[in-house]
Amino acid sequence: MTPLPSASAAGSLFLPFSAGRLNLPNRIVMAPMTREFSPNGIPGADVAEYYTRRAAGGVGLIITEGTYIDHPSAGTSRRVPFFHGEEALAGWGGVVEAVHAAGGRIAPQLWHVGAARAVGAPPFPDAPPVGPSGLALDGTPFGEAMSSADVDDVVNAFADAAAAAERLGFDAIELHGAHGYLIDQFFWSGTNRRADAYGGDLVSRTRFAADIIAAVRTAVSPGFPIIFRLSQWKMGSYQAKMAESPQELESLLTPLVEAGADVLHASTRRYWLPEFEGSDLNLAGWAKKLTGLPAITVGSVGLDNEFINAFKGENSEITSIDRLLERLQRDEFDLVAVGRSLIADPGWAAKIRDGRADQVIGFDTEMLKSLR
């Protein structure tokens, strides 16, 4: 039987939230989850339906799956949606219209995979993998180191995508700076060994991200919210830490705040784990404490194991969210991103709101094949 949170605790999830022009009816965010259901990078009516079902089910803010910016090395699949080009943007316009009609708010996640791209991968097989120093996540030589011109091109591509998002009526944008993809590769000393202004100590390694945020801030209207997603862990390097202490984390985050980030989305695999010794705060809690910005927490909400295990074929059991609600009530973070629970049950938010947690549908790995 699904554990039922107390009405007062559950109520904390359904308080309104505002950041800039973003006004949400509750604190529940749909986490970005790659689907590969957009042939040739074009999101169709089924994509609109997928997100609209979650909006109608009570989600406060939808953050879309990662979308490729307009750079030939940005992606690694023909089925991940683009965020550039007339056809793709028209498709996204239809998604926004449908989500808004259902009463929802939505932000695209803007993405460049960097050196996570395989040689010869689609959608542009001739484009080489690129990164800060021509290194793979394990530190071995791979792909090409980005020139100053390459850096400028990518910064401008993020800004152009953000401007397009606002033009299409999106409510915010999220920059994907986590999980070992391009922006994160600049943060991490294991992949960034540049000798120019974009490399060196931790603060210098934040410059690429800060330049992107500043360019986006200039490209969009004042008050249009910029969400920045970060993580310590990387795909295939789950124990990685860019910041070993709160002081180092503050050094990393401060330039992002000064550049114009409005909300920090701190990605962890298990939200309940403390980030640093001597404190119960998780990564989102530290991000909020150190910067004063609103923070989104994420990581196995409502489930008993992390998402990595889902890709190994392991199912998850529904678990209590009482610990999560206690942290939210004491303002450790402001918003809660939910992933697999919303894949399993588009009505998850409404069921929690209405005291019907015992009716929540559990997550099954077979659901990953359809993602409807």
C-alpha positions as MATLAB code, in Angstrom:
seq = 'MTPLPSASAAGSLFLPFSAGRLNLPNRIVMAPMTREFSPNGIPGADVAEYYTRRAAGGVGLIITEGTYIDHPSAGTSRRVPFFHGEEALAGWGGVVEAVHAAGGRIAPQLWHVGAARAVGAPPFPDAPPVGPSGLALDGTPFGEAMSSADVDDVVNAFADAAAAAERLGFDAIELHGAHGYLIDQFFWSGTNRRADAYGGDLVSRTRFAADIIAAVRTAVSPGFPIIFRLSQWKMGSYQAKMAESPQELESLLTPLVEAGADVLHASTRRYWLPEFEGSDLNLAGWAKKLTGLPAITVGSVGLDNEFINAFKGENSEITSIDRLLERLQRDEFDLVAVGRSLIADPGWAAKIRDGRADQVIGFDTEMLKSLR';
ca = [
       0.000    0.000    0.000;
       1.280    3.479   -0.845;
       2.266    5.451    2.297;
      -0.003    8.456    2.788;
       1.583   11.794    3.708;
      -0.229   13.948    6.246;
      -2.558   16.562    4.781;
      -0.560   19.442    6.289;
       2.744   18.095    4.994;
       1.361   17.382    1.534;
      -0.066   20.890    1.509;
       3.460   22.318    1.418;
       3.800   20.913   -2.108;
       0.801   22.924   -3.231;
       1.775   26.403   -2.143;
       2.293   28.884   -5.008;
       5.788   29.865   -6.109;
       7.166   32.786   -8.115;
      10.514   33.638   -9.706;
      10.621   36.632  -12.033;
       7.673   36.281  -14.399;
       7.291   32.599  -13.560;
       4.232   32.055  -11.358;
       3.481   28.458  -10.421;
       0.412   27.078   -8.638;
       2.485   24.513   -6.734;
       6.014   23.238   -6.067;
       5.979   20.154   -8.312;
       8.256   20.164  -11.356;
       8.362   17.508  -14.042;
      12.026   16.545  -14.340;
      13.598   16.569  -17.817;
      13.747   13.013  -19.194;
      15.151   12.103  -22.613;
      12.547   10.264  -24.690;
      13.780   10.041  -28.315;
      10.216   10.256  -29.636;
      10.835   13.114  -32.091;
      11.875   11.667  -35.478;
      14.357   13.922  -37.290;
      14.327   16.220  -34.288;
      10.730   17.379  -34.849;
       8.340   17.233  -31.867;
       4.884   16.207  -33.043;
       1.361   15.961  -31.681;
       2.298   12.958  -29.529;
       4.938   15.043  -27.751;
       2.344   17.732  -27.061;
      -0.035   15.084  -25.736;
       2.665   13.591  -23.483;
       3.388   16.880  -21.747;
      -0.241   18.008  -21.697;
      -1.268   14.913  -19.744;
       1.170   15.888  -16.965;
       0.008   19.517  -17.017;
      -3.597   18.386  -16.722;
      -2.510   16.043  -13.927;
      -1.473   18.957  -11.746;
       2.252   19.489  -12.372;
       3.266   23.077  -11.588;
       6.125   23.343  -14.092;
       7.167   20.988  -16.876;
      10.836   20.976  -17.875;
      11.074   19.240  -21.219;
      13.463   16.547  -22.234;
      16.843   17.859  -23.335;
      16.703   19.656  -26.695;
      19.657   20.242  -29.002;
      20.828   23.778  -29.628;
      21.880   24.861  -33.125;
      25.422   23.493  -33.212;
      26.392   20.473  -35.341;
      28.139   18.697  -32.453;
      25.346   19.324  -29.942;
      23.554   16.008  -30.237;
      23.861   12.288  -30.564;
      20.458   11.088  -31.829;
      18.057   11.763  -34.702;
      15.110   11.246  -32.352;
      15.938   13.804  -29.669;
      14.137   17.080  -30.463;
      15.981   20.066  -31.870;
      15.459   23.557  -30.517;
      16.261   25.237  -33.803;
      14.942   25.215  -37.353;
      11.513   26.217  -38.588;
       9.892   22.771  -38.346;
      11.153   21.922  -34.879;
      10.263   25.318  -33.450;
       6.795   25.110  -34.990;
       6.411   21.749  -33.262;
       7.442   23.255  -29.953;
       4.954   26.070  -30.482;
       2.227   23.440  -30.618;
       3.508   21.877  -27.398;
       3.444   25.220  -25.573;
      -0.071   25.982  -26.800;
      -1.385   22.595  -25.658;
       0.289   22.741  -22.230;
      -0.986   26.267  -21.604;
      -4.497   25.232  -22.640;
      -4.335   22.555  -19.920;
      -3.328   25.166  -17.344;
       0.362   24.219  -17.238;
       3.687   26.043  -17.418;
       6.605   24.745  -19.431;
      10.329   25.371  -19.974;
      12.613   23.716  -22.549;
      15.891   22.248  -21.394;
      18.636   23.464  -23.743;
      21.443   20.951  -24.255;
      24.830   20.331  -25.821;
      26.320   16.896  -25.109;
      29.941   17.865  -25.811;
      32.408   14.981  -25.605;
      29.601   12.586  -24.654;
      28.931   12.397  -28.400;
      30.233    9.319  -30.229;
      32.296    9.750  -33.394;
      29.974    9.597  -36.422;
      26.818    9.868  -34.332;
      23.667   11.475  -35.730;
      22.074   13.871  -36.373;
      25.201   15.272  -38.096;
      27.638   12.340  -38.478;
      30.445   14.487  -39.909;
      30.525   16.779  -36.881;
      33.320   15.874  -34.464;
      32.757   15.465  -30.736;
      33.990   18.615  -28.997;
      34.866   19.545  -25.455;
      36.984   21.970  -23.469;
      40.211   19.998  -23.913;
      39.594   17.128  -26.320;
      39.152   14.639  -23.461;
      36.571   11.999  -22.653;
      35.036   11.803  -19.178;
      37.697    9.283  -18.175;
      40.438   11.768  -19.101;
      41.624    9.961  -22.230;
      42.083   11.891  -25.514;
      38.842   12.118  -27.458;
      37.296   14.520  -29.946;
      38.486   18.061  -30.487;
      39.323   20.848  -28.057;
      37.126   23.868  -28.675;
      38.739   26.963  -30.123;
      37.760   30.467  -29.020;
      35.548   30.685  -32.099;
      33.884   27.380  -31.164;
      33.190   28.703  -27.675;
      31.595   31.841  -29.126;
      29.457   29.793  -31.512;
      28.092   27.615  -28.727;
      27.432   30.563  -26.410;
      25.520   32.285  -29.198;
      23.571   29.117  -30.004;
      22.345   28.855  -26.406;
      21.320   32.522  -26.482;
      19.478   32.094  -29.792;
      17.595   29.072  -28.433;
      16.585   30.956  -25.289;
      15.299   33.883  -27.362;
      13.298   31.442  -29.501;
      11.820   29.878  -26.368;
      10.555   33.214  -25.116;
       9.223   34.073  -28.578;
       7.265   30.790  -28.666;
       5.647   31.532  -25.311;
       7.605   29.234  -23.016;
       7.514   30.287  -19.367;
      11.248   29.868  -18.649;
      14.298   28.009  -19.967;
      16.667   25.543  -18.357;
      20.356   25.270  -19.251;
      21.705   21.727  -18.899;
      24.946   22.160  -16.990;
      25.003   18.724  -15.351;
      25.823   15.020  -15.745;
      29.079   15.342  -17.676;
      27.706   17.116  -20.747;
      29.422   20.109  -22.358;
      28.862   22.856  -19.789;
      29.710   20.436  -17.004;
      32.841   19.339  -18.857;
      34.116   22.906  -18.509;
      33.415   22.843  -14.756;
      35.265   19.614  -14.076;
      39.051   19.502  -13.738;
      39.036   15.976  -15.172;
      37.891   17.231  -18.573;
      38.959   20.886  -18.542;
      42.719   21.364  -18.782;
      42.650   24.570  -20.802;
      45.342   27.196  -20.340;
      43.173   30.142  -21.444;
      40.538   32.124  -19.537;
      38.142   29.150  -19.617;
      40.457   26.829  -17.684;
      42.529   26.797  -14.525;
      41.082   26.974  -11.017;
      37.441   26.259  -10.195;
      36.312   29.865  -10.603;
      38.002   30.125  -14.017;
      36.310   26.893  -15.094;
      32.902   28.489  -14.441;
      33.462   31.165  -17.094;
      31.953   29.169  -19.971;
      28.707   28.612  -18.046;
      28.669   32.208  -16.842;
      29.159   33.497  -20.391;
      26.232   31.379  -21.589;
      23.986   32.617  -18.782;
      24.978   36.233  -19.442;
      24.330   35.848  -23.178;
      20.931   34.300  -22.482;
      20.130   37.050  -19.996;
      20.816   39.611  -22.726;
      18.820   37.681  -25.342;
      15.613   37.418  -23.298;
      13.423   39.976  -21.555;
      14.060   41.100  -17.982;
      12.186   38.779  -15.643;
      12.219   35.816  -18.049;
      13.527   33.060  -15.769;
      16.770   31.174  -16.358;
      17.009   27.829  -14.580;
      20.456   26.270  -14.373;
      20.833   22.523  -13.821;
      24.008   21.287  -12.145;
      25.275   18.105  -10.566;
      28.345   16.722   -8.898;
      28.009   13.247  -10.481;
      28.646   12.460  -14.134;
      27.346    9.653  -16.307;
      29.770    6.811  -15.657;
      31.481    8.682  -12.811;
      28.928    8.694  -10.045;
      31.354    9.568   -7.241;
      32.729   12.662   -9.006;
      32.743   15.914   -7.067;
      33.598   19.322   -8.469;
      33.152   20.845   -5.029;
      34.526   18.985   -2.014;
      33.239   21.567    0.470;
      30.567   24.253    0.817;
      33.261   26.858    0.196;
      34.164   25.306   -3.164;
      30.495   25.011   -4.094;
      30.037   28.689   -3.318;
      32.996   29.511   -5.580;
      31.324   27.579   -8.394;
      27.836   29.016   -7.948;
      28.622   32.676   -7.331;
      29.654   33.479  -10.954;
      26.479   31.794  -12.216;
      24.325   33.927   -9.938;
      26.190   37.094  -10.901;
      25.706   36.245  -14.595;
      21.930   36.129  -14.185;
      20.713   32.646  -13.177;
      17.353   32.782  -11.373;
      16.809   29.208  -10.144;
      19.288   26.386   -9.445;
      18.252   22.806  -10.248;
      20.563   20.564   -8.229;
      20.554   17.043   -9.645;
      21.267   14.168   -7.270;
      20.491   10.484   -7.591;
      18.893   10.287   -4.111;
      17.461   13.513   -2.697;
      17.759   12.337    0.920;
      21.556   12.024    0.986;
      23.608   14.862    2.552;
      26.057   16.568    0.216;
      28.816   17.414    2.696;
      29.919   15.940    5.999;
      28.568   17.657    9.073;
      25.213   18.743    7.610;
      21.987   17.064    6.521;
      21.540   19.505    3.625;
      21.411   17.959    0.178;
      22.916   19.654   -2.899;
      19.803   21.765   -3.509;
      19.787   22.811    0.136;
      23.388   23.970   -0.071;
      22.754   25.764   -3.377;
      19.928   27.751   -1.785;
      21.828   28.423    1.439;
      24.953   29.671   -0.348;
      23.304   31.814   -3.036;
      19.877   32.796   -1.736;
      18.360   31.671   -5.042;
      15.391   29.300   -5.203;
      16.471   25.691   -5.624;
      14.926   22.576   -7.145;
      15.693   19.190   -5.610;
      15.460   15.916   -7.535;
      16.405   12.276   -7.129;
      14.208    9.174   -6.671;
      11.193   11.082   -5.335;
       8.543    8.615   -4.200;
      10.614    5.568   -5.205;
      12.998    3.266   -3.381;
      15.885    3.207   -5.860;
      17.641    5.557   -8.234;
      16.909    6.032  -11.919;
      20.169    4.385  -13.055;
      18.769    1.063  -11.838;
      15.711    1.510  -14.047;
      17.946    1.294  -17.112;
      19.317   -1.971  -15.727;
      15.799   -3.411  -15.743;
      15.157   -3.026  -12.014;
      11.658   -1.991  -10.987;
      11.004    0.444   -8.133;
       8.672    0.276   -5.177;
       6.595    3.299   -4.151;
       7.870    4.837   -0.913;
       6.784    7.566    1.471;
       7.550   11.185    0.598;
       7.366   12.290    4.242;
      11.124   12.977    4.430;
      10.876   15.092    1.314;
       7.954   17.086    2.681;
       9.709   17.693    5.997;
      12.662   19.194    4.126;
      10.377   21.306    1.954;
       8.506   22.591    5.004;
      11.729   23.773    6.603;
      12.693   25.600    3.361;
      15.723   23.478    2.535;
      14.665   23.891   -1.121;
      11.718   25.444   -2.949;
      10.662   23.061   -5.716;
      10.626   19.297   -6.168;
      11.367   17.683   -9.532;
       9.682   14.334  -10.119;
      10.798   11.969  -12.877;
       9.866    8.302  -13.004;
       6.813    8.743  -10.775;
       5.378   11.043  -13.464;
       6.294    8.610  -16.224;
       4.321    5.979  -14.358;
       1.388    8.164  -13.424;
       0.609   11.474  -15.203;
      -1.898   12.177  -12.417;
       0.657   11.749   -9.621;
       0.486   15.406   -8.527;
      -3.303   15.536   -8.384;
      -3.465   12.269   -6.447;
      -1.015   13.548   -3.831;
      -2.931   16.854   -3.659;
      -6.305   15.176   -3.228;
      -5.209   12.634   -0.609;
      -5.315    9.742   -3.074;
      -1.706    8.630   -2.758;
      -2.966    5.063   -2.340;
      -4.119    5.260   -5.982;
      -0.709    6.216   -7.379;
       0.493    3.896  -10.166;
       3.932    2.409   -9.513;
       6.860    2.631  -11.904;
       7.687   -0.347  -14.109;
      10.733   -0.424  -16.385;
       8.495   -1.495  -19.278;
       7.089    2.041  -19.160;
      10.370    3.346  -20.519;
       9.494    1.785  -23.881;
       6.460    3.972  -24.427;
       6.797    7.109  -22.253;
       3.296    8.302  -23.042;
];
